[in-house]
Coordinates of C-alpha atoms in Angstrom, one line a residue:
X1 CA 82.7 77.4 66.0
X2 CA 81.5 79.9 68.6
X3 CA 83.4 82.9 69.1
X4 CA 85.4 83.2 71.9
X5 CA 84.7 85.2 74.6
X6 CA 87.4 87.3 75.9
X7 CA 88.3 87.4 79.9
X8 CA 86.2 89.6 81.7
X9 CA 87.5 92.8 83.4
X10 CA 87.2 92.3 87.2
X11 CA 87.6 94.5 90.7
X12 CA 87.3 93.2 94.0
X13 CA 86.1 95.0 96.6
X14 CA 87.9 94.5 100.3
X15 CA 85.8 96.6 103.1
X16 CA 87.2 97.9 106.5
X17 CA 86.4 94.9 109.3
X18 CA 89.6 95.0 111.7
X19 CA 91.6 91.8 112.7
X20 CA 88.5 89.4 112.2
X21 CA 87.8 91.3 109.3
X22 CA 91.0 90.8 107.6
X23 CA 90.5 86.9 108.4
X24 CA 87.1 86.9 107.4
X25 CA 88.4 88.1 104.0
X26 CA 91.1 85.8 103.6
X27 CA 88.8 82.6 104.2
X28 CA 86.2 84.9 101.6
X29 CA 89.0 85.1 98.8
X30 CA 89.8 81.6 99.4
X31 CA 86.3 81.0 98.2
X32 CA 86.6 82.8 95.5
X33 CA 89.1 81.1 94.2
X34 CA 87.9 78.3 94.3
X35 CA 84.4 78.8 93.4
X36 CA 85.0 81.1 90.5
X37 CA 88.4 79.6 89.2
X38 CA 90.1 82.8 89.2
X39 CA 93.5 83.5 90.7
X40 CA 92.5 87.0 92.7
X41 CA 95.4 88.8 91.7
X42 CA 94.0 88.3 88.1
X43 CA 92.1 91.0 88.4
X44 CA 92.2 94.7 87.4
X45 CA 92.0 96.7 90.8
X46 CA 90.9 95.6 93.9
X47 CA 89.5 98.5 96.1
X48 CA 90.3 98.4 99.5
X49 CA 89.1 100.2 103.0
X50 CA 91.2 100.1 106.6
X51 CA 91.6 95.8 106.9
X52 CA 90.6 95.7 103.3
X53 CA 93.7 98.1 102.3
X54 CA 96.2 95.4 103.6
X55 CA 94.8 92.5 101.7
X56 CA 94.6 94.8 98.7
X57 CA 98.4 95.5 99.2
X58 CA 99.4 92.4 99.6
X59 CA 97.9 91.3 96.4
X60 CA 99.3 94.3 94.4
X61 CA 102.8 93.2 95.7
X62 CA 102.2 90.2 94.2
X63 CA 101.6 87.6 96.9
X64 CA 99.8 84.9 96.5
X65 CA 96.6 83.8 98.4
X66 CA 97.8 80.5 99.7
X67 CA 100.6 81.9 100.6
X68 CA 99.0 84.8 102.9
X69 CA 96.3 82.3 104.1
X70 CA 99.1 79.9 105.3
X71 CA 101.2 82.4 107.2
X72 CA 98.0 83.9 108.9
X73 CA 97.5 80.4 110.2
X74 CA 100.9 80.0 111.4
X75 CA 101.5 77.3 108.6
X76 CA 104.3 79.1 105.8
X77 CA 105.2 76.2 103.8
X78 CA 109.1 76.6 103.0
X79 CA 108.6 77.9 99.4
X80 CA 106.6 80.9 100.5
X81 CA 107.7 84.6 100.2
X82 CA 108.8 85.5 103.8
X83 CA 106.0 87.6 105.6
X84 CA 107.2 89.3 108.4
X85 CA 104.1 89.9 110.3
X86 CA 102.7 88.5 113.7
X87 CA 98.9 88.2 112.9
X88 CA 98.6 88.0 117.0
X89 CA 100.2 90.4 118.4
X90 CA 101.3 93.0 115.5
X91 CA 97.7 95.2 116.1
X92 CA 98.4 95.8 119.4
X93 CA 96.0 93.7 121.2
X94 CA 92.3 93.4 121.5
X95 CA 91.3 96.5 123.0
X96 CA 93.3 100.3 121.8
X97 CA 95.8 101.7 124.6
X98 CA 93.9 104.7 126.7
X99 CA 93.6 107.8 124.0
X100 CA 94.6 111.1 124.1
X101 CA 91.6 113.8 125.5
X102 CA 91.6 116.3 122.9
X103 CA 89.0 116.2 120.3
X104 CA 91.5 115.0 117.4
X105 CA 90.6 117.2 114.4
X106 CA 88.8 120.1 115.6
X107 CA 88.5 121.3 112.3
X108 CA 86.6 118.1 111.1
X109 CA 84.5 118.4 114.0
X110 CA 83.6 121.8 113.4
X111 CA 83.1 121.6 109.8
X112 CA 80.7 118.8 110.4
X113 CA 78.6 120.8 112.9
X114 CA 78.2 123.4 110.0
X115 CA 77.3 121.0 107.4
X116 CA 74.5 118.6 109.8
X117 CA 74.4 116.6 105.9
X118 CA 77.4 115.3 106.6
X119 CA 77.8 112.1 107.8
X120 CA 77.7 111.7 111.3
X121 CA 80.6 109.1 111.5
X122 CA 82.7 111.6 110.0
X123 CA 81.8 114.7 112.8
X124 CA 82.7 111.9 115.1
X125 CA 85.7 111.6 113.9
X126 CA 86.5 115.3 114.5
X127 CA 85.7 114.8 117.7
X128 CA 87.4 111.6 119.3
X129 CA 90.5 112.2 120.8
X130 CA 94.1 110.6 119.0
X131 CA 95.2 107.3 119.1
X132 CA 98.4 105.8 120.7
X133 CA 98.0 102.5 118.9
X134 CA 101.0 101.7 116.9
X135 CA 100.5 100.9 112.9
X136 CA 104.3 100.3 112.7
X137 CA 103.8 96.7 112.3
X138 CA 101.7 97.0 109.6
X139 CA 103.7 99.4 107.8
X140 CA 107.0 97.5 108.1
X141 CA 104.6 94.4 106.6
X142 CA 104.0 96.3 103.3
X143 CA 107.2 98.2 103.0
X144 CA 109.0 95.3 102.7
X145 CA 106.6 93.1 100.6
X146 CA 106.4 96.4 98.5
X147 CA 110.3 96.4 98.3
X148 CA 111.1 93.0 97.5
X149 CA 108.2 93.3 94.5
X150 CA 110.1 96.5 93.5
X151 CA 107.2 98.8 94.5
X152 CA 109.1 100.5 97.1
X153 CA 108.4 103.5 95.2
X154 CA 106.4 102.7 92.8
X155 CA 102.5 101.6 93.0
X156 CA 101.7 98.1 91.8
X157 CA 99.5 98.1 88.5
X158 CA 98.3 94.4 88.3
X159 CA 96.3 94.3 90.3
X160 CA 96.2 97.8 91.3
X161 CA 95.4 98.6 95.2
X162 CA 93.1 101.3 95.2
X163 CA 93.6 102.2 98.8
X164 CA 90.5 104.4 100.8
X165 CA 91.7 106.6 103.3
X166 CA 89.7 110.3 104.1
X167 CA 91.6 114.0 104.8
X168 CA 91.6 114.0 108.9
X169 CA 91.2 118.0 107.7
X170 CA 88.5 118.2 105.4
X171 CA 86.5 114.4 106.1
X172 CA 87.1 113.8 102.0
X173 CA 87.7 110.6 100.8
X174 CA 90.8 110.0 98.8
X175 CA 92.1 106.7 96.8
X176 CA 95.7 106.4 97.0
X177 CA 96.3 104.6 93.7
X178 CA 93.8 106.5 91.5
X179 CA 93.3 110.1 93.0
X180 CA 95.5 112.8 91.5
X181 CA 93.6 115.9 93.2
X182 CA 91.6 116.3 96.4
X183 CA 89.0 119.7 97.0
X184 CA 87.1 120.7 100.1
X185 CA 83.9 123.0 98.9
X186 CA 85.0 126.2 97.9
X187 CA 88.6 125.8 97.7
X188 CA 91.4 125.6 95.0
X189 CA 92.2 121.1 94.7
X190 CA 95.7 120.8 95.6
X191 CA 97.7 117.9 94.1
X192 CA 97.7 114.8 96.2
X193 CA 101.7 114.1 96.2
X194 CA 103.0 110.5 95.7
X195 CA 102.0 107.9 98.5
X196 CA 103.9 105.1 98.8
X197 CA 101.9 102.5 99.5
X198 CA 103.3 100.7 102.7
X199 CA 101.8 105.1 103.6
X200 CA 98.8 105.0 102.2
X201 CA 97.8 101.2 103.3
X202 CA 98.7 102.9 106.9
X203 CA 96.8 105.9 106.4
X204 CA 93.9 103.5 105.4
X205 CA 93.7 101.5 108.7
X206 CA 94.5 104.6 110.7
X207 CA 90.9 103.8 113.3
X208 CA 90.3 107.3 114.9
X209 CA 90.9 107.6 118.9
X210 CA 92.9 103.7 118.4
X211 CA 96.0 104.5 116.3
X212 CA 97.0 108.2 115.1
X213 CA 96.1 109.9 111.8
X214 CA 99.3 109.1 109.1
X215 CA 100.8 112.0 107.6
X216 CA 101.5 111.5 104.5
X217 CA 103.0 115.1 102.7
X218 CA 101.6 117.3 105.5
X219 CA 98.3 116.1 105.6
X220 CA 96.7 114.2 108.4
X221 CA 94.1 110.9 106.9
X222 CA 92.5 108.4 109.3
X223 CA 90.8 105.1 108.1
X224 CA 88.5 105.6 105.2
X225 CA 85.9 103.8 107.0
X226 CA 84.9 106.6 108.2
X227 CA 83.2 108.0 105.0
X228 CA 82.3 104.6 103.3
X229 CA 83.1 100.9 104.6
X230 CA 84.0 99.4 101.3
X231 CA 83.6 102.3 99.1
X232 CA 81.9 100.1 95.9
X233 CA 81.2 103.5 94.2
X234 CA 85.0 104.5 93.3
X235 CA 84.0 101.7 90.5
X236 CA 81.6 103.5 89.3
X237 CA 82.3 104.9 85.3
X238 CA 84.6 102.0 85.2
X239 CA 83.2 100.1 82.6
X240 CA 84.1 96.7 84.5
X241 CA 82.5 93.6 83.5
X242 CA 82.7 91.6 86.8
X243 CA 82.9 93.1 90.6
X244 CA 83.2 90.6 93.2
X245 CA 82.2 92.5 96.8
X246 CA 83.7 91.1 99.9
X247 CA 82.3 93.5 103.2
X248 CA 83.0 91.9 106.7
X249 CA 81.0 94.6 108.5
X250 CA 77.7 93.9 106.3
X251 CA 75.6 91.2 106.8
X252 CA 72.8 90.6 103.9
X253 CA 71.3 87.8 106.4
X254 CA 72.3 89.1 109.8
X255 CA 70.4 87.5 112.4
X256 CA 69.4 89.4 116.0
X257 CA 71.7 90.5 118.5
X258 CA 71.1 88.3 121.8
X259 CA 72.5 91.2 124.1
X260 CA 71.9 95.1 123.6
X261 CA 75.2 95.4 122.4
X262 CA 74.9 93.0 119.9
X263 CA 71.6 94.8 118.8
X264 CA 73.6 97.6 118.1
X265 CA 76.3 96.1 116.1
X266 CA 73.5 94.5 113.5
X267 CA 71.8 98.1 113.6
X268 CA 75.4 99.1 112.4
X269 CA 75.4 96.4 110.1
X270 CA 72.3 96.8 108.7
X271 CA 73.4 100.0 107.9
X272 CA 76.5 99.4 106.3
X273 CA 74.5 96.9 104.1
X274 CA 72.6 99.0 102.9
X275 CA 74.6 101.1 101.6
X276 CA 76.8 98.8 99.9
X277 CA 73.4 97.0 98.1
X278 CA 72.6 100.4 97.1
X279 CA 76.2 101.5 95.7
X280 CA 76.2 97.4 94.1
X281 CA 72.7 98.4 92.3
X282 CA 74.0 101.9 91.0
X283 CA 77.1 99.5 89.5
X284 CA 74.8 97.2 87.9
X285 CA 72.9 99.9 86.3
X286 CA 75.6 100.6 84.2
X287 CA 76.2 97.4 83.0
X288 CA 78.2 95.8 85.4
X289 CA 77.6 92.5 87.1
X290 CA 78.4 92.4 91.1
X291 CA 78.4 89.8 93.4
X292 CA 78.5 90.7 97.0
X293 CA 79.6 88.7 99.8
X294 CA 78.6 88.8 103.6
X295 CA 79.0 87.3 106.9
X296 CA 76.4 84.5 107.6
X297 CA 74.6 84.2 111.3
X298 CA 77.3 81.4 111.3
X299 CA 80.2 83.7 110.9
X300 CA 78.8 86.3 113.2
X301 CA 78.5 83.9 116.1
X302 CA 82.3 83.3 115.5
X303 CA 83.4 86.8 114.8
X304 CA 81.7 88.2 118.3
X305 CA 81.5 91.9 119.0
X306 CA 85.5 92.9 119.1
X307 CA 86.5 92.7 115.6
X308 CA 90.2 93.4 117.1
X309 CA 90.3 89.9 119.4
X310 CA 93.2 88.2 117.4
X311 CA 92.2 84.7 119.0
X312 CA 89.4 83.8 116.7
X313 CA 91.2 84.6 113.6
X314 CA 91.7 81.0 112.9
X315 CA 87.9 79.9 113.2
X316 CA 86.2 82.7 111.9
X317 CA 88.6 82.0 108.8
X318 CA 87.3 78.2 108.8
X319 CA 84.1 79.3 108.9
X320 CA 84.2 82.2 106.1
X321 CA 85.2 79.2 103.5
X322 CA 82.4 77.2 104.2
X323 CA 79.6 80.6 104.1
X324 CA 81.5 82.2 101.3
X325 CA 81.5 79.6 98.9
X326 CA 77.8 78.8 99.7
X327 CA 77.0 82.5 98.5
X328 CA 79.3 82.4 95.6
X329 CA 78.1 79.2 94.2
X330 CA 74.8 80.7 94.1
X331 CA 75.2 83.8 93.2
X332 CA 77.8 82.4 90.0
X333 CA 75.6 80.0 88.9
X334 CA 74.1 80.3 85.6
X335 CA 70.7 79.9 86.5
X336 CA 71.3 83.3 88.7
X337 CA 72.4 84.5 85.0
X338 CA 76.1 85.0 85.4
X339 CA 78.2 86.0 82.9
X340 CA 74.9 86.0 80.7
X341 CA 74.9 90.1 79.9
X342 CA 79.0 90.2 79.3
X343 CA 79.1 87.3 77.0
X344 CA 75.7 88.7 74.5
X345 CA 77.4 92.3 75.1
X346 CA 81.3 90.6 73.7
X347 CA 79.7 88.7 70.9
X348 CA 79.7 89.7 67.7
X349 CA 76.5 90.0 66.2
X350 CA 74.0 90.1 68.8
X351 CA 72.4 92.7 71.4
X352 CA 72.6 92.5 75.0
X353 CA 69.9 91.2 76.5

């Protein structure tokens, strides 16, 4: 008799991608579900960014996929959990009220401008003006999931949300969920008090110049896009067998942009690709096996250039099935040599390949 291979230990990925995003995701983890015949809240942590952070929460709290994926539609079947969340409306609206005029966080913005290394998205940051979006919706949403699960106080640990948000003071990233200190250059770390998470999941998808920084003990964050869209390195020195990434705002097969705008966003998407292939190869270098998922040209001509337009949400999820499960079936398939390094590493008696 062989011996038996024990589960692998597993992390998801969720990356920042607004409304569309979030939709995108949901018709992604419905994929993966099906395509790797894993329940996703079977999972160690799942790391996620601004859009990301919610389905990350919703998941630590316990709730399961169909269930999300059936209210998002507008379909609850009577058995679900209750989800008190209009998927519409609850953002505020495709485009962000009329900001402030002040730059924001002056002392990000001039912080930047000392250190040019920095990234530039950050400095920007500093310098857009404040939000007067509303996250209130999505706060009440995770405060009362988190309640009913009995995390009002307490952070869910299977799965655990790592949720990305970065210091509207400093531009440093922090994971709610994992972080116990936080340190600008040169200074003494100071602890990084409690978070709830229904906080922290609003800090997360706090978009600079659309909604306000959250203050959570004092200290201002805004979305933690800002420093990384998915933030795939957090796993790194994990020791994870099995990372599934799921990045809305990449696109490994993006095609062109038919207006200038639309050149633009795949410029920014190419971007944000590369950076997540390159924090991906860094993961598989020690040992780990990832599989990243991306928008298709399909999913792109659905999703359109305002990630925040609520009336697509049904087809781009549709569509995100179909594309995801495509990628994931190749990508898991043996032949691509999945699951070949963890099982020669877990059995006895031979050497990984």
């Amino acid at each position: 008799m062989s011996p038996r291979v024990p589960e692998p230990r597993r992390a998801i990925v969720l990356g920042g991608g607004g409304v569309l995003g979030f939709a995108w995701m949901l018709g992604a983890l419905s994929a993966l579900e099906s395509v790797a015949g894993f329940d996703v809240r079977d999972v160690e942590t799942v790391v996620g960014t601004s859009a990301g952070s919610v389905a990350a929460g919703l998941l630590g709290c316990g709730t399961p996929l169909d269930a999300i994926c059936r209210h998002h539609q507008g379909m609850p079947a009577p058995a679900d959990p209750p989800i008190a969340y209009d998927y519409a409306a609850a953002t505020g609206g495709a485009l962000p009220p009329r900001p402030g005029w002040r730059p924001g966080s002056p002392r990000l913005l001039l912080d930047g401008l000392r250190h040019p290394l920095r990234s530039p998205i950050v400095t920007l940051a500093g310098l857009l003006p404040t939000g007067r979006g509303t996250l209130q919706p999505v706060h009440d949403l995770m405060a009362s999931l988190a309640r009913d699960a009995g995390f009002g106080q307490n952070w869910p640990t299977e799965p655990r949300p790592w949720v990305v948000a970065a210091d509207y003071n400093t531009g440093r990233r922090v994971v709610f969920g994992r972080d116990k200190f936080a340190a600008s250059p040169g200074s003494v770390p100071r602890i990084i008090r409690k978070a709830t998470l229904a906080d922290a999941v609003t800090a997360s998808c706090s978009i600079p110049a659309w909604y306000p920084p959250t203050v959570i003990d004092g200290v201002p964050y805004i979305d933690g896009g800002a420093l990384s869209n998915a933030s795939v390195d957090v796993l790194r020195g994990t020791g994870l067998d099995e990372v599934y990434v799921l990045a809305p705002m990449a696109s490994v097969n993006a095609d062109r942009g038919r207006s200038a705008i639309g050149r633009v966003e795949r410029l920014m998407r190419r971007t944000i690709t590369r950076g997540i292939l390159a924090d991906a190869a860094a993961l598989r270098a020690e040992g780990m096996q990832v599989c990243v998922v991306t928008p298709e040209p399909a999913d792109l001509a659905v999703i359109g250039l305002n990630l925040m337009n609520p009336s697509r949400r049904t087809e781009v999820f549709e569509t995100a099935q179909d594309t995801a499960a495509a990628q994931l079936a190749g990508q898991l398939s043996s032949s691509a040599g999945w699951g070949r390094r963890r099982a020669t590493r877990d059995t006895p008696g031979q050497a990984p390949a």
